[in-house]
Tab-separated table of C-alpha atoms and ligand atoms in Angstrom:
chain	number	residue	atom	x	y	z
A	1	MET	CA	-1.146	12.636	8.674
A	2	LYS	CA	-3.770	15.285	9.173
A	3	VAL	CA	-7.496	14.938	8.539
A	4	ASP	CA	-9.276	18.214	9.170
A	5	LYS	CA	-6.301	19.469	11.173
A	6	LYS	CA	-6.354	16.405	13.461
A	7	ASN	CA	-3.563	13.807	13.344
A	8	PHE	CA	-4.634	10.309	12.344
A	9	SER	CA	-3.014	7.012	11.549
A	10	THR	CA	-4.799	4.132	9.843
A	11	LEU	CA	-4.830	1.732	12.811
A	12	TRP	CA	-4.365	2.662	16.449
A	13	LEU	CA	-5.073	1.595	20.017
A	14	GLU	CA	-7.435	3.643	22.121
A	15	ASN	CA	-8.071	2.425	25.675
A	16	ASN	CA	-6.857	-1.004	24.568
A	17	LYS	CA	-9.330	-1.055	21.692
A	18	ILE	CA	-8.142	-1.421	18.102
A	19	LYS	CA	-9.495	1.224	15.777
A	20	ILE	CA	-9.288	1.623	12.009
A	21	ILE	CA	-10.543	4.079	9.406
A	22	ASP	CA	-13.056	2.325	7.134
A	23	GLN	CA	-11.450	3.082	3.763
A	24	THR	CA	-14.402	1.781	1.749
A	25	LYS	CA	-16.286	4.953	2.706
A	26	LEU	CA	-13.548	7.475	1.901
A	27	PRO	CA	-13.445	10.242	0.808
A	28	PHE	CA	-17.191	10.721	1.206
A	29	LYS	CA	-17.472	9.588	4.802
A	30	PHE	CA	-14.843	9.392	7.539
A	31	ILE	CA	-15.858	6.426	9.657
A	32	VAL	CA	-13.809	4.942	12.479
A	33	LYS	CA	-14.449	1.266	13.262
A	34	GLU	CA	-13.449	-0.890	16.163
A	35	LEU	CA	-12.135	-4.383	15.431
A	36	ILE	CA	-12.976	-6.836	18.202
A	37	THR	CA	-13.137	-10.416	16.994
A	38	LEU	CA	-10.921	-12.401	14.648
A	39	GLU	CA	-13.770	-12.267	12.166
A	40	ASP	CA	-13.784	-8.451	12.319
A	41	PHE	CA	-10.107	-8.415	11.366
A	42	CYS	CA	-10.599	-10.915	8.535
A	43	ILE	CA	-13.557	-8.963	7.145
A	44	ALA	CA	-11.668	-5.655	7.416
A	45	ILE	CA	-8.875	-7.051	5.230
A	46	LYS	CA	-11.082	-9.044	2.834
A	47	LYS	CA	-13.543	-6.219	2.221
A	48	MET	CA	-10.749	-3.669	1.933
A	49	GLN	CA	-11.816	-1.529	4.873
A	50	VAL	CA	-8.052	-1.607	5.344
A	51	ARG	CA	-5.838	-2.106	2.301
A	52	GLY	CA	-2.329	-1.542	1.043
A	53	ALA	CA	0.366	-4.142	1.674
A	54	PRO	CA	1.963	-2.734	4.871
A	55	LEU	CA	-1.392	-1.974	6.502
A	56	ILE	CA	-2.790	-5.400	5.633
A	57	GLY	CA	0.243	-6.947	7.381
A	58	ILE	CA	-0.123	-4.900	10.543
A	59	THR	CA	-3.882	-5.408	10.731
A	60	ALA	CA	-3.259	-9.156	10.494
A	61	ALA	CA	-0.675	-8.888	13.290
A	62	PHE	CA	-3.223	-7.239	15.607
A	63	GLY	CA	-5.890	-9.751	14.564
A	64	PHE	CA	-3.509	-12.579	15.413
A	65	ALA	CA	-2.641	-11.043	18.797
A	66	THR	CA	-6.316	-10.484	19.634
A	67	SER	CA	-7.237	-14.085	18.898
A	68	ILE	CA	-4.193	-15.601	20.646
A	69	HIS	CA	-4.852	-13.464	23.701
A	70	LYS	CA	-8.252	-15.166	24.060
A	71	ASP	CA	-7.029	-18.668	23.314
A	72	PRO	CA	-3.261	-19.362	23.142
A	73	SER	CA	-3.637	-23.066	22.282
A	74	ALA	CA	-1.708	-24.551	19.346
A	75	ARG	CA	-5.026	-25.350	17.692
A	76	ASN	CA	-6.206	-21.760	17.829
A	77	ILE	CA	-2.834	-20.462	16.652
A	78	GLU	CA	-3.130	-22.624	13.531
A	79	LYS	CA	-6.761	-21.678	12.951
A	80	THR	CA	-6.050	-17.959	13.377
A	81	TYR	CA	-2.976	-18.064	11.149
A	82	ASN	CA	-4.904	-19.774	8.338
A	83	ALA	CA	-7.954	-17.531	8.653
A	84	LEU	CA	-5.890	-14.366	8.384
A	85	LEU	CA	-3.562	-15.693	5.697
A	86	SER	CA	-6.478	-16.579	3.439
A	87	THR	CA	-7.963	-13.054	3.455
A	88	ARG	CA	-5.930	-11.672	0.540
A	89	PRO	CA	-3.302	-13.553	-1.462
A	90	THR	CA	-0.943	-11.073	-3.099
A	91	ALA	CA	0.524	-8.663	-0.538
A	92	ILE	CA	3.390	-10.591	1.081
A	93	ASN	CA	3.412	-8.329	4.153
A	94	LEU	CA	0.473	-10.368	5.441
A	95	LYS	CA	2.487	-13.591	5.551
A	96	TRP	CA	5.569	-11.732	6.735
A	97	ALA	CA	3.696	-10.290	9.729
A	98	LEU	CA	2.075	-13.589	10.698
A	99	ASP	CA	5.298	-15.594	10.304
A	100	SER	CA	7.307	-13.057	12.302
A	101	ILE	CA	4.943	-13.338	15.260
A	102	LEU	CA	4.497	-17.099	14.949
A	103	SER	CA	8.238	-17.780	15.038
A	104	GLU	CA	8.548	-15.804	18.300
A	105	ILE	CA	5.579	-17.203	20.181
A	106	LYS	CA	5.643	-20.863	19.352
A	107	LEU	CA	8.578	-21.495	21.659
A	108	ILE	CA	7.248	-19.642	24.685
A	109	GLN	CA	4.829	-20.624	27.459
A	110	LYS	CA	1.158	-20.585	26.551
A	111	SER	CA	0.364	-17.991	29.210
A	112	ARG	CA	2.806	-15.487	27.652
A	113	ARG	CA	1.730	-15.907	24.017
A	114	GLY	CA	-1.073	-13.344	24.024
A	115	ILE	CA	0.967	-10.556	25.616
A	116	LYS	CA	4.001	-11.283	23.465
A	117	SER	CA	1.933	-11.247	20.240
A	118	LEU	CA	0.475	-7.885	21.155
A	119	GLU	CA	3.923	-6.476	21.966
A	120	LEU	CA	5.180	-7.647	18.585
A	121	ALA	CA	2.176	-6.185	16.732
A	122	LYS	CA	2.709	-2.837	18.468
A	123	LYS	CA	6.397	-2.898	17.538
A	124	MET	CA	5.536	-3.666	13.904
A	125	ARG	CA	3.218	-0.678	13.900
A	126	GLU	CA	5.938	1.622	15.249
A	127	ASP	CA	8.535	0.195	12.842
A	128	ASP	CA	6.192	0.733	9.918
A	129	ILE	CA	5.942	4.438	10.726
A	130	LEU	CA	9.726	4.738	11.034
A	131	ASN	CA	10.321	2.819	7.810
A	132	CYS	CA	7.930	5.044	5.903
A	133	ILE	CA	9.688	8.149	7.220
A	134	LYS	CA	13.001	6.688	6.028
A	135	ILE	CA	11.429	5.953	2.626
A	136	ALA	CA	10.245	9.589	2.578
A	137	LEU	CA	13.784	10.829	3.239
A	138	ASN	CA	15.334	8.565	0.622
A	139	GLY	CA	12.737	9.309	-2.050
A	140	TYR	CA	12.982	13.019	-1.257
A	141	LYS	CA	16.630	12.964	-2.378
A	142	ILE	CA	15.494	11.786	-5.817
A	143	ILE	CA	12.807	14.462	-6.216
A	144	ASN	CA	15.148	17.170	-4.943
A	145	GLU	CA	17.876	16.127	-7.376
A	146	VAL	CA	15.447	16.280	-10.331
A	147	TYR	CA	14.224	19.695	-9.157
A	148	LYS	CA	17.765	21.057	-8.837
A	149	ARG	CA	18.469	19.927	-12.385
A	150	LYS	CA	15.221	21.101	-14.010
A	151	LYS	CA	14.436	24.150	-11.823
A	152	ARG	CA	10.705	24.061	-12.527
A	153	ILE	CA	7.609	22.253	-11.305
A	154	ILE	CA	8.303	18.513	-11.164
A	155	ASN	CA	5.508	16.321	-12.498
A	156	ILE	CA	5.194	12.929	-10.836
A	157	LEU	CA	2.817	10.186	-11.920
A	158	THR	CA	1.523	7.695	-9.358
A	159	HIS	CA	-0.758	4.695	-9.623
A	160	CYS	CA	-3.211	3.344	-7.035
A	161	ASN	CA	-2.818	4.486	-3.445
A	162	ALA	CA	0.551	4.090	-1.774
A	163	GLY	CA	0.027	6.903	0.682
A	164	TRP	CA	-0.503	6.875	4.444
A	165	LEU	CA	-3.772	4.994	4.020
A	166	ALA	CA	-1.834	2.007	2.665
A	167	THR	CA	0.489	1.955	5.686
A	168	ILE	CA	0.189	3.161	9.294
A	169	ASP	CA	1.348	6.682	8.459
A	170	TRP	CA	3.194	8.593	5.698
A	171	GLY	CA	2.947	5.856	3.064
A	172	THR	CA	5.499	4.505	0.611
A	173	ALA	CA	5.323	6.151	-2.849
A	174	LEU	CA	3.530	9.233	-1.498
A	175	ALA	CA	5.850	9.706	1.497
A	176	PRO	CA	8.638	11.411	-0.537
A	177	ILE	CA	5.958	13.498	-2.259
A	178	PHE	CA	4.565	14.759	1.069
A	179	LEU	CA	8.075	15.585	2.249
A	180	ALA	CA	8.999	17.390	-0.973
A	181	ASN	CA	5.809	19.422	-0.773
A	182	ARG	CA	6.400	20.307	2.889
A	183	ASN	CA	9.918	21.402	1.907
A	184	ARG	CA	8.458	23.651	-0.771
A	185	ILE	CA	9.767	21.821	-3.812
A	186	PRO	CA	7.254	22.734	-6.515
A	187	ILE	CA	5.590	19.476	-7.544
A	188	HIS	CA	2.458	18.402	-9.333
A	189	ILE	CA	1.069	14.864	-9.154
A	190	TRP	CA	-0.747	12.994	-11.917
A	191	VAL	CA	-3.099	10.673	-10.048
A	192	ASP	CA	-4.207	7.596	-11.982
A	193	GLU	CA	-7.853	6.936	-11.280
A	194	THR	CA	-6.986	3.210	-10.757
A	195	ARG	CA	-9.977	1.262	-11.940
A	196	PRO	CA	-11.832	-0.707	-10.844
A	197	ARG	CA	-11.725	0.352	-7.155
A	198	ASN	CA	-10.497	3.879	-7.919
A	199	GLN	CA	-7.956	4.005	-5.097
A	200	GLY	CA	-6.184	6.833	-6.934
A	201	ALA	CA	-9.200	9.072	-7.472
A	202	LEU	CA	-10.758	8.322	-4.084
A	203	LEU	CA	-7.842	7.858	-1.704
A	204	THR	CA	-4.659	9.307	-3.216
A	205	ALA	CA	-6.401	12.493	-4.339
A	206	TRP	CA	-7.953	12.862	-0.857
A	207	GLU	CA	-4.565	12.466	0.806
A	208	LEU	CA	-2.956	14.983	-1.552
A	209	LYS	CA	-5.777	17.455	-1.043
A	210	ASN	CA	-5.396	17.201	2.740
A	211	GLU	CA	-1.666	17.977	2.406
A	212	ASN	CA	-2.217	20.752	-0.156
A	213	VAL	CA	-0.218	18.959	-2.840
A	214	PRO	CA	-1.157	20.170	-6.348
A	215	HIS	CA	-2.580	17.233	-8.264
A	216	THR	CA	-4.772	16.203	-11.188
A	217	ILE	CA	-6.768	12.979	-11.556
A	218	VAL	CA	-6.445	11.254	-14.935
A	219	VAL	CA	-7.998	8.094	-16.355
A	220	ASP	CA	-5.666	5.136	-16.243
A	221	ASN	CA	-5.175	5.186	-19.998
A	222	ALA	CA	-3.835	8.761	-20.025
A	223	GLY	CA	-0.379	7.842	-18.719
A	224	GLY	CA	1.130	6.971	-22.104
A	225	PHE	CA	-0.102	10.208	-23.642
A	226	LEU	CA	1.254	12.276	-20.747
A	227	MET	CA	4.652	10.602	-20.902
A	228	GLN	CA	4.904	10.914	-24.675
A	229	ASN	CA	4.221	14.646	-24.388
A	230	ASN	CA	6.872	15.447	-21.753
A	231	LYS	CA	4.334	15.942	-18.996
A	232	VAL	CA	5.873	13.442	-16.579
A	233	ASP	CA	9.342	13.785	-15.008
A	234	LEU	CA	9.221	10.599	-12.978
A	235	CYS	CA	6.861	7.850	-11.869
A	236	MET	CA	6.551	6.664	-8.284
A	237	VAL	CA	4.496	3.633	-7.283
A	238	GLY	CA	4.252	1.258	-4.346
A	239	SER	CA	4.459	-2.517	-4.257
A	240	ASP	CA	2.450	-5.396	-2.830
A	241	ARG	CA	5.189	-7.957	-3.329
A	242	THR	CA	8.661	-7.555	-4.775
A	243	THR	CA	10.587	-10.665	-5.771
A	244	PHE	CA	14.160	-11.291	-4.603
A	245	ASN	CA	15.372	-10.303	-8.062
A	246	GLY	CA	13.524	-6.982	-8.026
A	247	ASP	CA	10.351	-7.584	-10.038
A	248	VAL	CA	7.583	-5.414	-8.638
A	249	CYS	CA	4.028	-6.679	-8.214
A	250	ASN	CA	1.631	-3.779	-7.752
A	251	LYS	CA	-1.902	-2.693	-8.587
A	252	ILE	CA	-3.156	-3.737	-12.021
A	253	GLY	CA	-2.026	-1.214	-14.627
A	254	THR	CA	1.378	-0.514	-13.083
A	255	TYR	CA	3.117	-2.626	-15.739
A	256	LEU	CA	1.670	-0.580	-18.614
A	257	LYS	CA	2.863	2.630	-16.935
A	258	ALA	CA	6.345	1.172	-16.565
A	259	LEU	CA	6.448	0.141	-20.242
A	260	SER	CA	5.472	3.617	-21.282
A	261	ALA	CA	8.030	5.185	-18.942
A	262	PHE	CA	10.746	2.905	-20.346
A	263	GLU	CA	9.849	3.771	-23.940
A	264	ASN	CA	9.862	7.492	-23.108
A	265	LYS	CA	13.050	7.343	-20.968
A	266	ILE	CA	11.265	8.457	-17.815
A	267	PRO	CA	12.601	7.121	-14.498
A	268	PHE	CA	10.248	4.655	-12.800
A	269	TYR	CA	10.600	4.139	-9.042
A	270	ALA	CA	8.912	1.676	-6.709
A	271	ALA	CA	8.882	2.608	-3.007
A	272	LEU	CA	8.528	-0.218	-0.498
A	273	PRO	CA	9.640	-1.429	2.905
A	274	TYR	CA	11.750	-4.588	3.099
A	275	SER	CA	8.713	-6.422	4.526
A	276	THR	CA	7.301	-6.292	0.962
A	277	ILE	CA	10.208	-8.315	-0.438
A	278	ASP	CA	9.512	-11.999	-0.940
A	279	PHE	CA	12.891	-13.713	-0.600
A	280	GLN	CA	11.365	-17.070	-1.562
A	281	ILE	CA	10.254	-15.995	-5.016
A	282	LYS	CA	12.636	-15.355	-7.852
A	283	LYS	CA	10.262	-16.000	-10.731
A	284	TYR	CA	7.480	-13.442	-10.896
A	285	SER	CA	5.035	-15.873	-12.444
A	286	ASN	CA	4.983	-17.603	-9.040
A	287	ILE	CA	3.304	-14.625	-7.375
A	288	PRO	CA	-0.359	-15.399	-6.645
A	289	ILE	CA	-2.405	-12.675	-8.331
A	290	GLU	CA	-5.676	-11.916	-6.594
A	291	GLU	CA	-8.729	-12.186	-8.803
A	292	ARG	CA	-11.587	-10.123	-7.454
A	293	ASP	CA	-15.316	-10.105	-8.091
A	294	GLY	CA	-16.362	-8.929	-11.556
A	295	LYS	CA	-18.902	-6.726	-9.814
A	296	GLU	CA	-16.066	-4.339	-9.006
A	297	LEU	CA	-16.008	-3.560	-12.740
A	298	SER	CA	-19.710	-3.317	-13.346
A	299	HIS	CA	-20.881	-1.661	-10.117
A	300	LEU	CA	-19.677	1.755	-9.115
A	301	ALA	CA	-20.183	3.628	-5.835
A	302	PHE	CA	-21.297	7.220	-6.186
A	303	LYS	CA	-22.456	10.014	-3.913
A	304	LYS	CA	-25.911	11.463	-4.200
A	305	GLY	CA	-26.595	14.162	-1.686
A	306	ARG	CA	-25.353	12.763	1.613
A	307	GLU	CA	-25.783	9.134	0.650
A	308	ILE	CA	-23.454	6.709	-1.111
A	309	SER	CA	-25.255	4.528	-3.644
A	310	ILE	CA	-24.178	1.830	-6.097
A	311	ALA	CA	-24.802	2.137	-9.825
A	312	GLU	CA	-24.689	-0.701	-12.342
A	313	ILE	CA	-22.738	0.555	-15.354
A	314	TYR	CA	-22.554	-2.482	-17.688
A	315	PRO	CA	-25.126	-4.822	-19.131
A	316	LYS	CA	-25.275	-8.014	-17.050
A	317	GLU	CA	-24.750	-10.409	-19.954
A	318	SER	CA	-20.997	-9.877	-20.585
A	319	LYS	CA	-18.396	-11.888	-18.686
A	320	LYS	CA	-15.955	-9.917	-16.526
A	321	TYR	CA	-12.377	-10.629	-15.500
A	322	ASN	CA	-10.832	-8.682	-12.640
A	323	PRO	CA	-7.161	-9.429	-11.830
A	324	ALA	CA	-6.127	-6.998	-9.094
A	325	PHE	CA	-2.358	-6.874	-9.610
A	326	ASP	CA	0.310	-7.181	-12.276
A	327	VAL	CA	4.067	-7.535	-12.241
A	328	THR	CA	6.607	-5.106	-13.645
A	329	PRO	CA	9.868	-6.900	-14.436
A	330	SER	CA	12.938	-5.356	-12.796
A	331	LYS	CA	14.421	-4.246	-16.132
A	332	PHE	CA	11.740	-1.535	-16.258
A	333	ILE	CA	12.361	-0.302	-12.708
A	334	THR	CA	14.963	2.440	-12.262
A	335	ARG	CA	15.453	1.945	-8.515
A	336	LEU	CA	13.676	0.616	-5.440
A	337	ILE	CA	13.265	3.204	-2.701
A	338	THR	CA	13.454	1.386	0.638
A	339	GLU	CA	13.978	2.312	4.291
A	340	ASN	CA	17.550	1.050	3.938
A	341	GLY	CA	18.451	3.080	0.867
A	342	ILE	CA	17.850	3.607	-2.835
A	343	ILE	CA	18.772	0.322	-4.394
A	344	LYS	CA	19.069	-1.371	-7.765
A	345	PRO	CA	16.311	-3.917	-8.389
A	346	ASN	CA	18.508	-7.002	-8.327
A	347	MET	CA	19.317	-9.821	-5.929
A	348	HIS	CA	22.798	-8.536	-5.191
A	349	ASP	CA	21.637	-5.108	-4.010
A	350	ILE	CA	18.532	-6.391	-2.258
A	351	LYS	CA	20.796	-8.710	-0.223
A	352	LYS	CA	23.431	-6.019	0.337
A	353	TYR	CA	20.967	-3.537	1.848
A	354	LEU	CA	19.124	-6.092	3.979
A	355	VAL	CA	19.508	-5.190	7.660
A	356	LEU	CA	19.044	-8.179	9.945
B	1	MRU	O1	-5.732	-3.658	-3.495
B	1	MRU	P1	-5.024	-2.672	-2.630
B	1	MRU	O2	-5.690	-1.346	-2.580
B	1	MRU	O3	-4.702	-3.248	-1.275
B	1	MRU	O4	-3.638	-2.499	-3.369
B	1	MRU	C1	-2.644	-1.605	-2.960
B	1	MRU	C2	-1.719	-1.305	-4.057
B	1	MRU	O5	-1.573	-2.048	-4.982
B	1	MRU	C3	-0.994	-0.046	-4.010
B	1	MRU	O6	-0.534	0.293	-5.287
B	1	MRU	C4	0.156	0.058	-3.091
B	1	MRU	O7	1.180	0.705	-3.683
B	1	MRU	C5	0.812	-1.107	-2.561
B	1	MRU	S1	0.827	-0.911	-0.846
B	1	MRU	C6	1.762	0.503	-0.431
């Protein structure tokens, strides 16, 4: 996607160096970072310089390849795998990426492990772009159908950031939106602020602005009001982990939006690649929900002049609780938009559309 008329992706290779955009500084500063050591990769994921389930997975894949290239021993493979896996617990793409590479390299000669891991990471990166384009095409069909029926501006509500910054390029939930806008379907996006890290207000709004998509930022609590007053035609969100039976784990607050959509008979879509589906988990209560530092609630980044500062916005004395994700049971999800098609959120369809 374009940033100031120049094409960017979120992670790329430049003269054999791995580069990322530091998302903790967006939209105020556009800073490119190089990741060199395993620790750099772990910090990038942990501190959310990269974030979003697909991007976390691919960053881990490159981190794994970098470390194995230096030391392909079984001991280092185990150490690297564990270090990367422990960075963030909820997005399953992380485990998916590491397991996919591990299963391919453990049976080959030590001397080939580094090169093979890098090849696989590069392929994952390319596949991610293709999958997001397919998600764009599939989700576009839904938006176009609603437009043909209503023949007016289509209002879409989204939560968190599931745009190109959460993947390598294009995104998941925002991909169909970008495509619809490029194809001149009149749309308007309600962007949930997404407290506490404000991925909606900071990242989604920035992406939409760069693509000239009409949008409005709202506080997270506005969704119910908007839906009750016919201001939302459909909701589109991403996913960090979807269970085999179609329950969608996504950024905290997604569940409340889905409940409101259900009550107001508004279709609720989750867009995700198959790498976000956890085939081992059928019961959503088994998904590990990341609990983040309470400081994310009480300390807010803001821009003053050219500088970014941190403000403390609560009194210190109160306890804080900061779960980062919640789960929306499949009964509240209209369809899953995947690279393989638009599918019902149930085990039967998830299995049927799986391409091996
Ligand atoms: O904590 P983050 O920013 O990594 O969480 C990302 C999300 O929850 C997004 O909603 C996204 O849809 C999932 S990844 C496309």
